[in-house]
Tab-separated table of C-alpha atoms and ligand atoms in Angstrom:
chain	number	residue	atom	x	y	z
A	1	MET	CA	27.551	108.490	124.285
A	2	LYS	CA	25.693	107.603	127.451
A	3	LYS	CA	25.070	103.999	128.320
A	4	TYR	CA	21.376	103.157	128.305
A	5	SER	CA	21.690	101.573	131.737
A	6	GLU	CA	22.904	104.898	133.143
A	7	MET	CA	19.963	106.882	131.785
A	8	SER	CA	17.238	108.152	134.074
A	9	ARG	CA	13.666	107.025	133.544
A	10	GLU	CA	12.828	110.409	132.018
A	11	GLU	CA	15.719	110.129	129.579
A	12	LEU	CA	14.649	106.628	128.616
A	13	LEU	CA	11.057	107.716	128.074
A	14	ALA	CA	12.158	110.622	125.883
A	15	LEU	CA	14.401	108.288	123.903
A	16	LYS	CA	11.613	105.760	123.503
A	17	LYS	CA	9.313	108.427	122.088
A	18	GLU	CA	11.916	109.354	119.499
A	19	LEU	CA	12.644	105.715	118.591
A	20	ASP	CA	8.922	104.873	118.411
A	21	GLN	CA	8.494	107.591	115.850
A	22	GLN	CA	11.442	106.389	113.765
A	23	TYR	CA	10.081	102.850	113.943
A	24	ALA	CA	6.625	103.934	112.789
A	25	GLU	CA	8.199	105.722	109.827
A	26	VAL	CA	10.197	102.651	108.857
A	27	LYS	CA	7.143	100.396	109.109
A	28	ALA	CA	5.185	102.727	106.882
A	29	GLN	CA	7.720	102.119	104.116
A	30	GLY	CA	6.468	98.509	103.770
A	31	LEU	CA	9.944	97.087	103.191
A	32	SER	CA	10.777	93.464	102.462
A	33	LEU	CA	14.418	92.636	103.242
A	34	ASP	CA	16.107	89.360	104.161
A	35	MET	CA	19.150	89.001	106.426
A	36	SER	CA	18.298	85.464	107.467
A	37	ARG	CA	20.148	82.789	105.506
A	38	GLY	CA	23.797	82.515	104.649
A	39	LYS	CA	23.380	82.417	100.911
A	40	PRO	CA	25.767	83.951	98.384
A	41	GLY	CA	24.490	86.997	96.523
A	42	THR	CA	23.628	86.829	92.828
A	43	ASP	CA	26.863	88.632	91.979
A	44	GLN	CA	28.792	85.873	93.764
A	45	LEU	CA	26.975	83.159	91.833
A	46	ASP	CA	27.841	84.957	88.608
A	47	LEU	CA	31.533	84.425	89.411
A	48	SER	CA	31.172	80.698	88.694
A	49	MET	CA	29.192	80.893	85.468
A	50	GLY	CA	32.288	79.903	83.490
A	51	MET	CA	31.715	76.437	84.905
A	52	MET	CA	28.736	76.091	82.575
A	53	GLU	CA	31.063	76.269	79.615
A	54	VAL	CA	33.899	73.929	80.529
A	55	LEU	CA	31.885	70.847	79.596
A	56	ALA	CA	30.114	72.370	76.594
A	57	ASN	CA	30.385	71.544	72.900
A	58	HIS	CA	31.372	67.906	73.113
A	59	ALA	CA	34.263	68.559	75.484
A	60	ASP	CA	36.183	65.435	76.418
A	61	LEU	CA	34.183	64.018	79.290
A	62	LYS	CA	36.628	61.398	80.458
A	63	CYS	CA	38.411	61.811	83.776
A	64	GLU	CA	42.175	61.367	83.915
A	65	THR	CA	41.966	57.598	84.333
A	66	GLY	CA	39.924	57.387	81.142
A	67	VAL	CA	36.553	56.728	82.790
A	68	ASP	CA	33.632	58.278	80.909
A	69	CYS	CA	32.090	60.640	83.471
A	70	ARG	CA	28.727	60.437	81.713
A	71	ASN	CA	28.306	56.860	82.875
A	72	TYR	CA	28.139	54.889	86.135
A	73	GLY	CA	31.332	54.012	87.946
A	74	VAL	CA	33.981	55.344	90.344
A	75	ILE	CA	32.036	55.353	93.572
A	76	ASP	CA	34.164	57.601	95.732
A	77	GLY	CA	35.226	60.344	93.356
A	78	ILE	CA	37.369	60.881	90.265
A	79	PRO	CA	41.065	61.265	91.122
A	80	GLU	CA	41.339	64.903	90.028
A	81	ALA	CA	38.370	65.852	92.233
A	82	LYS	CA	39.987	64.049	95.173
A	83	ARG	CA	43.154	66.040	94.555
A	84	LEU	CA	41.260	69.338	94.385
A	85	LEU	CA	39.143	68.748	97.493
A	86	GLY	CA	42.131	67.125	99.191
A	87	ALA	CA	44.139	70.305	98.635
A	88	MET	CA	41.245	72.397	99.915
A	89	SER	CA	40.997	70.141	102.994
A	90	GLU	CA	44.784	69.966	103.423
A	91	VAL	CA	44.853	66.168	103.327
A	92	ASP	CA	46.248	63.563	101.003
A	93	PRO	CA	43.743	62.485	98.282
A	94	GLU	CA	43.763	58.936	99.661
A	95	HIS	CA	42.074	60.285	102.790
A	96	ILE	CA	39.188	61.767	100.804
A	97	ILE	CA	35.815	60.525	99.586
A	98	ILE	CA	33.948	62.748	97.168
A	99	TYR	CA	30.193	62.868	97.703
A	100	GLY	CA	27.248	64.565	96.061
A	101	ASN	CA	26.051	68.116	96.253
A	102	SER	CA	25.814	68.700	100.005
A	103	SER	CA	28.049	68.149	103.009
A	104	LEU	CA	25.100	68.552	105.370
A	105	ASN	CA	23.544	65.566	103.640
A	106	VAL	CA	26.708	63.548	104.386
A	107	MET	CA	26.585	64.615	108.040
A	108	PHE	CA	22.954	63.520	108.242
A	109	ASP	CA	23.820	60.174	106.679
A	110	THR	CA	26.760	59.720	109.021
A	111	VAL	CA	24.570	60.169	112.082
A	112	ALA	CA	21.892	57.944	110.503
A	113	ARG	CA	24.437	55.190	109.799
A	114	SER	CA	25.793	55.401	113.336
A	115	MET	CA	22.244	55.041	114.652
A	116	THR	CA	21.331	52.006	112.582
A	117	HIS	CA	24.682	50.264	112.079
A	118	GLY	CA	27.094	51.724	114.602
A	119	VAL	CA	30.546	53.192	114.112
A	120	MET	CA	33.248	50.757	112.933
A	121	GLY	CA	31.640	47.681	114.440
A	122	HIS	CA	30.454	49.259	117.698
A	123	THR	CA	26.885	48.913	118.984
A	124	PRO	CA	24.399	50.861	116.845
A	125	TRP	CA	23.377	53.963	118.752
A	126	CYS	CA	19.694	53.080	118.383
A	127	LYS	CA	20.289	50.100	120.697
A	128	LEU	CA	21.694	52.263	123.472
A	129	ASP	CA	19.579	53.808	126.218
A	130	LYS	CA	21.033	57.222	125.691
A	131	VAL	CA	23.091	58.980	123.014
A	132	LYS	CA	24.399	62.501	123.525
A	133	PHE	CA	26.203	65.114	121.433
A	134	LEU	CA	28.126	68.169	122.551
A	135	CYS	CA	27.020	71.358	120.854
A	136	PRO	CA	29.261	74.415	120.982
A	137	VAL	CA	26.918	77.418	121.272
A	138	PRO	CA	26.026	79.540	119.532
A	139	GLY	CA	26.284	77.200	116.565
A	140	TYR	CA	24.789	76.122	113.248
A	141	ASP	CA	21.063	75.480	113.473
A	142	ARG	CA	21.033	72.701	110.863
A	143	HIS	CA	23.603	70.661	112.808
A	144	PHE	CA	21.377	70.794	115.848
A	145	LYS	CA	18.324	69.843	113.795
A	146	ILE	CA	20.050	66.627	112.686
A	147	THR	CA	20.825	65.445	116.201
A	148	GLU	CA	17.391	66.547	117.396
A	149	PHE	CA	15.777	64.579	114.563
A	150	PHE	CA	17.429	61.360	115.778
A	151	GLY	CA	16.471	61.980	119.401
A	152	ILE	CA	20.074	62.545	120.437
A	153	GLU	CA	20.380	64.585	123.632
A	154	MET	CA	22.284	67.797	123.039
A	155	ILE	CA	24.513	69.427	125.627
A	156	ASN	CA	25.476	73.083	125.238
A	157	VAL	CA	29.169	73.911	125.446
A	158	PRO	CA	29.965	77.631	125.497
A	159	MET	CA	32.142	79.038	122.722
A	160	THR	CA	35.109	81.204	123.699
A	161	PRO	CA	37.224	83.398	121.397
A	162	THR	CA	39.541	80.383	120.859
A	163	GLY	CA	36.864	77.733	120.256
A	164	PRO	CA	34.638	75.608	122.497
A	165	ASP	CA	35.347	75.562	126.241
A	166	MET	CA	37.865	72.704	126.105
A	167	ASP	CA	37.976	72.103	129.874
A	168	MET	CA	34.300	71.258	129.660
A	169	VAL	CA	34.693	69.196	126.457
A	170	GLU	CA	37.546	67.127	127.934
A	171	LYS	CA	35.723	66.522	131.187
A	172	LEU	CA	32.391	65.519	129.660
A	173	VAL	CA	33.857	63.368	126.907
A	174	SER	CA	36.152	61.474	129.250
A	175	GLU	CA	33.469	60.781	131.856
A	176	ASP	CA	30.381	59.909	129.833
A	177	ASP	CA	30.382	57.124	127.256
A	178	ALA	CA	26.938	58.166	126.042
A	179	ILE	CA	28.581	61.205	124.444
A	180	LYS	CA	29.206	60.093	120.874
A	181	GLY	CA	30.053	63.281	119.072
A	182	ILE	CA	30.572	67.008	118.964
A	183	TRP	CA	29.551	69.473	116.243
A	184	CYS	CA	32.367	71.813	115.274
A	185	VAL	CA	32.679	74.598	112.700
A	186	PRO	CA	36.357	75.210	113.371
A	187	LYS	CA	37.091	78.034	110.959
A	188	TYR	CA	35.130	81.277	110.630
A	189	SER	CA	32.467	79.520	112.660
A	190	ASN	CA	28.766	79.839	112.045
A	191	PRO	CA	27.622	82.258	113.489
A	192	GLN	CA	30.513	83.959	115.312
A	193	GLY	CA	33.277	83.785	112.714
A	194	ILE	CA	35.651	82.330	115.310
A	195	THR	CA	38.608	80.153	114.300
A	196	TYR	CA	39.757	77.544	116.779
A	197	SER	CA	43.244	78.217	118.168
A	198	LYS	CA	46.215	75.875	117.800
A	199	GLU	CA	45.836	74.822	121.424
A	200	THR	CA	42.143	74.032	120.923
A	201	VAL	CA	42.875	71.833	117.896
A	202	GLU	CA	45.669	70.055	119.773
A	203	ARG	CA	43.373	69.417	122.714
A	204	PHE	CA	40.732	68.025	120.358
A	205	ALA	CA	43.313	65.717	118.811
A	206	ARG	CA	44.348	64.435	122.252
A	207	LEU	CA	40.852	63.833	123.621
A	208	LYS	CA	40.429	60.607	125.530
A	209	PRO	CA	36.740	59.832	125.157
A	210	ALA	CA	35.044	57.247	127.323
A	211	ALA	CA	33.162	56.096	124.192
A	212	PRO	CA	35.328	54.295	121.627
A	213	ASP	CA	32.873	55.382	118.937
A	214	PHE	CA	33.055	59.064	119.827
A	215	ARG	CA	33.732	61.232	116.747
A	216	ILE	CA	34.471	64.918	116.216
A	217	TYR	CA	32.232	66.239	113.438
A	218	TRP	CA	34.667	68.806	112.028
A	219	ASP	CA	32.599	70.795	109.549
A	220	ASN	CA	35.160	72.935	107.787
A	221	ALA	CA	32.588	74.672	105.614
A	222	TYR	CA	34.486	77.979	105.515
A	223	SER	CA	38.070	76.767	105.156
A	224	ILE	CA	39.090	79.109	102.333
A	225	HIS	CA	36.467	81.796	102.840
A	226	HIS	CA	38.667	84.707	103.871
A	227	LEU	CA	37.530	88.317	103.669
A	228	TYR	CA	41.046	89.762	103.664
A	229	GLU	CA	44.348	89.106	101.970
A	230	ASP	CA	46.476	90.166	104.892
A	231	ASN	CA	44.267	89.442	107.860
A	232	GLN	CA	43.442	85.754	107.614
A	233	ASP	CA	42.791	83.229	110.346
A	234	PHE	CA	44.826	80.048	110.374
A	235	LEU	CA	43.481	76.674	111.479
A	236	VAL	CA	45.763	73.769	112.345
A	237	GLU	CA	44.936	70.715	110.212
A	238	ILE	CA	43.256	68.268	112.566
A	239	LEU	CA	43.611	64.922	110.779
A	240	GLY	CA	47.392	65.117	111.007
A	241	GLU	CA	47.230	66.253	114.635
A	242	CYS	CA	44.990	63.308	115.518
A	243	ALA	CA	47.309	60.845	113.772
A	244	LYS	CA	50.280	62.319	115.648
A	245	ALA	CA	48.394	61.939	118.923
A	246	GLY	CA	47.635	58.263	118.154
A	247	ASN	CA	43.982	59.183	117.713
A	248	ALA	CA	43.631	58.882	113.935
A	249	ASP	CA	40.037	57.640	113.960
A	250	ILE	CA	38.546	60.299	116.218
A	251	VAL	CA	37.609	62.855	113.579
A	252	TYR	CA	35.441	63.180	110.467
A	253	LYS	CA	36.267	66.236	108.464
A	254	PHE	CA	33.526	67.572	106.169
A	255	THR	CA	33.777	70.170	103.467
A	256	SER	CA	32.035	71.349	100.308
A	257	THR	CA	32.268	73.885	97.547
A	258	SER	CA	28.777	75.194	98.302
A	259	LYS	CA	30.009	78.705	98.974
A	260	VAL	CA	32.808	78.496	96.466
A	261	SER	CA	30.766	77.590	93.370
A	262	PHE	CA	27.017	77.001	93.638
A	263	PRO	CA	25.187	76.073	96.865
A	264	GLY	CA	23.155	72.978	96.149
A	265	SER	CA	25.210	72.251	93.042
A	266	GLY	CA	28.694	72.043	94.460
A	267	ILE	CA	30.656	68.995	95.553
A	268	ALA	CA	31.008	67.702	99.082
A	269	ALA	CA	33.777	65.612	100.595
A	270	VAL	CA	34.768	63.780	103.737
A	271	ALA	CA	38.343	63.446	104.922
A	272	ALA	CA	39.097	60.852	107.572
A	273	SER	CA	41.374	57.963	108.538
A	274	LYS	CA	41.407	54.984	106.191
A	275	ALA	CA	39.507	52.888	108.723
A	276	ASN	CA	36.776	55.485	108.983
A	277	LEU	CA	36.578	55.850	105.214
A	278	GLU	CA	36.096	52.075	104.877
A	279	ASP	CA	33.132	52.401	107.224
A	280	PHE	CA	31.727	55.206	105.064
A	281	ARG	CA	32.270	53.208	101.852
A	282	LYS	CA	30.409	50.122	103.107
A	283	TYR	CA	27.291	52.216	103.501
A	284	MET	CA	27.821	54.225	100.373
A	285	GLN	CA	28.053	51.120	98.186
A	286	ILE	CA	24.503	50.216	99.182
A	287	GLN	CA	23.264	53.743	99.007
A	288	THR	CA	24.340	54.731	95.488
A	289	ILE	CA	26.017	53.556	92.290
A	290	GLY	CA	27.957	56.778	92.283
A	291	HIS	CA	27.718	60.522	92.641
A	292	ASP	CA	27.653	63.160	89.915
A	293	LYS	CA	31.001	62.841	88.162
A	294	LEU	CA	30.180	65.436	85.531
A	295	ASN	CA	29.829	67.941	88.331
A	296	GLN	CA	33.160	66.817	89.758
A	297	LEU	CA	34.761	67.161	86.345
A	298	ARG	CA	33.447	70.645	85.688
A	299	HIS	CA	34.613	71.815	89.106
A	300	VAL	CA	38.121	70.552	88.416
A	301	ARG	CA	38.220	71.971	84.908
A	302	PHE	CA	36.990	75.337	86.149
A	303	PHE	CA	39.139	75.736	89.284
A	304	LYS	CA	42.070	73.572	88.190
A	305	ASP	CA	43.920	73.532	91.524
A	306	LEU	CA	44.221	75.129	94.949
A	307	ASP	CA	45.647	78.335	93.484
A	308	GLY	CA	42.606	78.516	91.229
A	309	LEU	CA	40.325	78.104	94.242
A	310	HIS	CA	42.121	80.828	96.182
A	311	ALA	CA	42.020	83.211	93.216
A	312	HIS	CA	38.278	82.580	92.944
A	313	MET	CA	37.757	83.150	96.677
A	314	ARG	CA	39.501	86.509	96.394
A	315	LYS	CA	36.750	87.544	93.968
A	316	HIS	CA	34.109	86.479	96.496
A	317	ALA	CA	35.948	88.441	99.180
A	318	GLU	CA	35.881	91.603	97.090
A	319	LEU	CA	32.106	91.361	96.927
A	320	LEU	CA	31.618	90.389	100.560
A	321	ARG	CA	34.109	92.670	102.326
A	322	PRO	CA	32.121	95.890	101.783
A	323	LYS	CA	29.011	94.193	103.136
A	324	PHE	CA	30.659	92.888	106.304
A	325	GLU	CA	32.477	96.164	106.880
A	326	MET	CA	29.317	98.195	106.401
A	327	VAL	CA	27.431	96.100	108.961
A	328	VAL	CA	30.245	96.229	111.511
A	329	ASP	CA	30.772	99.977	110.981
A	330	THR	CA	27.058	100.659	111.390
A	331	LEU	CA	26.888	98.602	114.574
A	332	GLU	CA	29.931	100.462	115.887
A	333	LYS	CA	28.583	103.875	114.943
A	334	GLU	CA	25.027	103.326	116.144
A	335	LEU	CA	25.476	101.046	119.131
A	336	GLY	CA	29.088	101.515	120.235
A	337	GLY	CA	29.314	102.568	123.884
A	338	LEU	CA	25.587	102.172	124.564
A	339	GLY	CA	26.014	98.930	126.498
A	340	ILE	CA	23.086	97.276	124.714
A	341	GLY	CA	24.889	94.814	122.467
A	342	GLU	CA	28.127	93.183	121.411
A	343	TRP	CA	29.099	91.732	118.075
A	344	THR	CA	31.871	89.808	116.346
A	345	LYS	CA	34.140	91.175	113.609
A	346	PRO	CA	35.060	88.081	111.600
A	347	HIS	CA	37.914	87.835	109.104
A	348	GLY	CA	35.966	85.386	106.971
A	349	GLY	CA	32.974	83.094	106.688
A	350	TYR	CA	29.363	84.087	106.241
A	351	PHE	CA	28.085	85.540	109.491
A	352	ILE	CA	28.308	88.163	112.200
A	353	SER	CA	27.035	87.201	115.620
A	354	PHE	CA	25.203	89.742	117.746
A	355	GLU	CA	24.632	89.511	121.495
A	356	ALA	CA	21.710	91.642	122.611
A	357	MET	CA	20.921	92.355	126.257
A	358	ASP	CA	19.655	89.232	127.998
A	359	GLY	CA	16.032	88.523	127.208
A	360	CYS	CA	15.959	90.766	124.124
A	361	ALA	CA	16.837	88.635	121.067
A	362	LYS	CA	13.334	87.331	120.327
A	363	ALA	CA	11.844	90.792	120.685
A	364	VAL	CA	14.487	92.373	118.409
A	365	VAL	CA	13.914	89.766	115.689
A	366	ALA	CA	10.128	90.148	115.996
A	367	LYS	CA	10.374	93.923	115.740
A	368	ALA	CA	12.636	93.669	112.710
A	369	LYS	CA	10.153	91.336	111.061
A	370	GLU	CA	7.303	93.725	111.705
A	371	ALA	CA	9.365	96.422	109.998
A	372	GLY	CA	9.994	94.152	106.990
A	373	VAL	CA	13.429	92.719	107.821
A	374	VAL	CA	13.663	88.939	108.159
A	375	MET	CA	16.487	87.750	110.441
A	376	THR	CA	17.427	84.176	111.408
A	377	GLY	CA	14.942	83.202	114.131
A	378	ALA	CA	16.168	84.048	117.621
A	379	GLY	CA	17.143	80.848	119.397
A	380	ALA	CA	18.052	79.083	116.142
A	381	THR	CA	21.738	79.157	117.054
A	382	TYR	CA	21.035	76.903	120.075
A	383	PRO	CA	19.930	73.258	120.327
A	384	TYR	CA	16.146	72.864	120.440
A	385	GLY	CA	15.892	76.533	119.407
A	386	LYS	CA	16.352	77.508	123.048
A	387	ASP	CA	18.833	80.262	123.757
A	388	PRO	CA	18.913	80.213	127.563
A	389	LYS	CA	19.700	83.922	127.734
A	390	ASP	CA	17.598	84.881	124.709
A	391	SER	CA	20.431	87.117	123.565
A	392	ASN	CA	22.055	85.724	120.374
A	393	ILE	CA	21.115	86.908	116.897
A	394	ARG	CA	22.793	85.741	113.703
A	395	ILE	CA	23.364	88.366	111.047
A	396	ALA	CA	23.828	87.054	107.499
A	397	PRO	CA	25.116	89.923	105.358
A	398	THR	CA	25.871	88.048	102.145
A	399	TYR	CA	22.620	87.746	100.215
A	400	PRO	CA	21.112	91.247	100.070
A	401	THR	CA	22.627	93.933	97.860
A	402	LEU	CA	24.726	96.543	99.665
A	403	GLU	CA	21.869	99.053	99.472
A	404	GLU	CA	19.358	96.562	100.868
A	405	LEU	CA	21.796	95.576	103.571
A	406	GLU	CA	22.358	99.201	104.586
A	407	LYS	CA	18.631	99.669	105.014
A	408	ALA	CA	18.237	96.345	106.841
A	409	THR	CA	21.126	97.104	109.222
A	410	GLU	CA	19.703	100.535	109.970
A	411	ILE	CA	16.389	98.935	110.877
A	412	PHE	CA	18.126	96.245	112.904
A	413	VAL	CA	19.979	98.775	115.090
A	414	LEU	CA	16.772	100.727	115.556
A	415	CYS	CA	15.051	97.539	116.764
A	416	VAL	CA	17.935	96.807	119.133
A	417	LYS	CA	17.713	100.304	120.615
A	418	LEU	CA	13.953	100.215	120.967
A	419	THR	CA	13.884	96.734	122.509
A	420	SER	CA	16.646	97.659	124.957
A	421	VAL	CA	14.880	100.838	126.080
A	422	GLU	CA	11.659	98.898	126.566
A	423	LYS	CA	13.473	96.284	128.620
A	424	LEU	CA	15.137	98.882	130.842
A	425	LEU	CA	11.851	100.703	131.357
A	426	ALA	CA	10.148	97.456	132.321
A	427	GLU	CA	12.762	96.644	134.960
B	1	PLP	C1	28.684	75.321	108.946
B	1	PLP	C2	27.958	74.879	107.729
B	1	PLP	N1	28.031	73.610	107.339
B	1	PLP	C3	27.378	73.168	106.248
B	1	PLP	C4	26.583	74.006	105.509
B	1	PLP	C5	25.866	73.450	104.332
B	1	PLP	O1	26.772	72.915	103.469
B	1	PLP	P1	26.339	72.066	102.184
B	1	PLP	O2	25.741	73.004	101.205
B	1	PLP	O3	27.611	71.473	101.710
B	1	PLP	O4	25.357	71.042	102.622
B	1	PLP	C6	26.460	75.354	105.886
B	1	PLP	C7	25.591	76.253	105.138
B	1	PLP	O5	25.231	77.313	105.580
B	1	PLP	C8	27.162	75.795	107.024
B	1	PLP	O6	27.076	77.056	107.450
């Protein structure tokens, strides 16, 4: 296979003619496919339907301490839900607060509370001249939208195969007390599927921030979302590392069952030091009389314990593995050796990250759209929607059926080829 960059102009023109024809044929099919959002497929949602039955027919609706889950009460989660989410988060239940249906919602509220009321008695961020967040890139678009919404300045930190560039994180955080946080997806990251190495986690735990109210926003959304039995990533548990390093308050750990049970109808949780959790509770007591305990109860009755969660995740993996493998195999087969793109091969999570040639991502996504394939908007994986190299594209293989995904991936590689040829011809 010849690299595109080594082709003569004549070869490129001949190739373009061929690709143009293929593209016209695809467009004529009038397809409508979606590879944009990281949503579970219908078959995955079906896996959790048993949850609809565990509370049916006048089942006992009291939690283990005898509280009637149909009524108000128990603000920070029923004990069995704390145990379940605690096991999933690898922390003791006393370090857990159970929230409502969305961890992103809790992250939003946490930033909002820090803006208006400050972190553990420190000056509210809204009274400061400048507030900044570090943003490992590429990253999760909805994280960046939260900090953008509050007018927080975002600083890109490049991701490496072992996590964010820690030399840069340590330097910035220790020198600038306007830096109040960093967004992290430490396991099977969105979008690259990278898991932070042991050294990265240890360096996070030992950070010496200039700002006393600096917090690591550790969004462990994909903690148990493996694709393989034998080839799993391992993430060091950060709360324990921070405590060991004398830095117990530096991290907030978020999780949810969104991609375990039902997105939008799962349960979310925060794990943190007791002092941090007190700060969370003060706000929560004003905000709500309590979250949905019936939902907590049905999750516990359905999954039972950590083994139950893992067994359930193996069923998800069986459905997702063929999709991820098909996409990676197609990329390999169609683009391998051409020098026009690179991609990740994650062992878990919800995404594959694609790096097109510089300056090509927007054009690839636009071409795919014209041919009926919706991808996540180019640039979305960067703060302010600005990918400085215009090269990153997030592929979300989970939602379409395998057949739809095959078609969509075929069209995607065609768009990558065509865009790359056009770029080389324009140079
Ligand atoms: C990294 C990450 N965090 C959080 C979420 C949303 O989680 P929740 O449904 O708990 O709000 C997602 C969803 O795609 C995600 O990818």
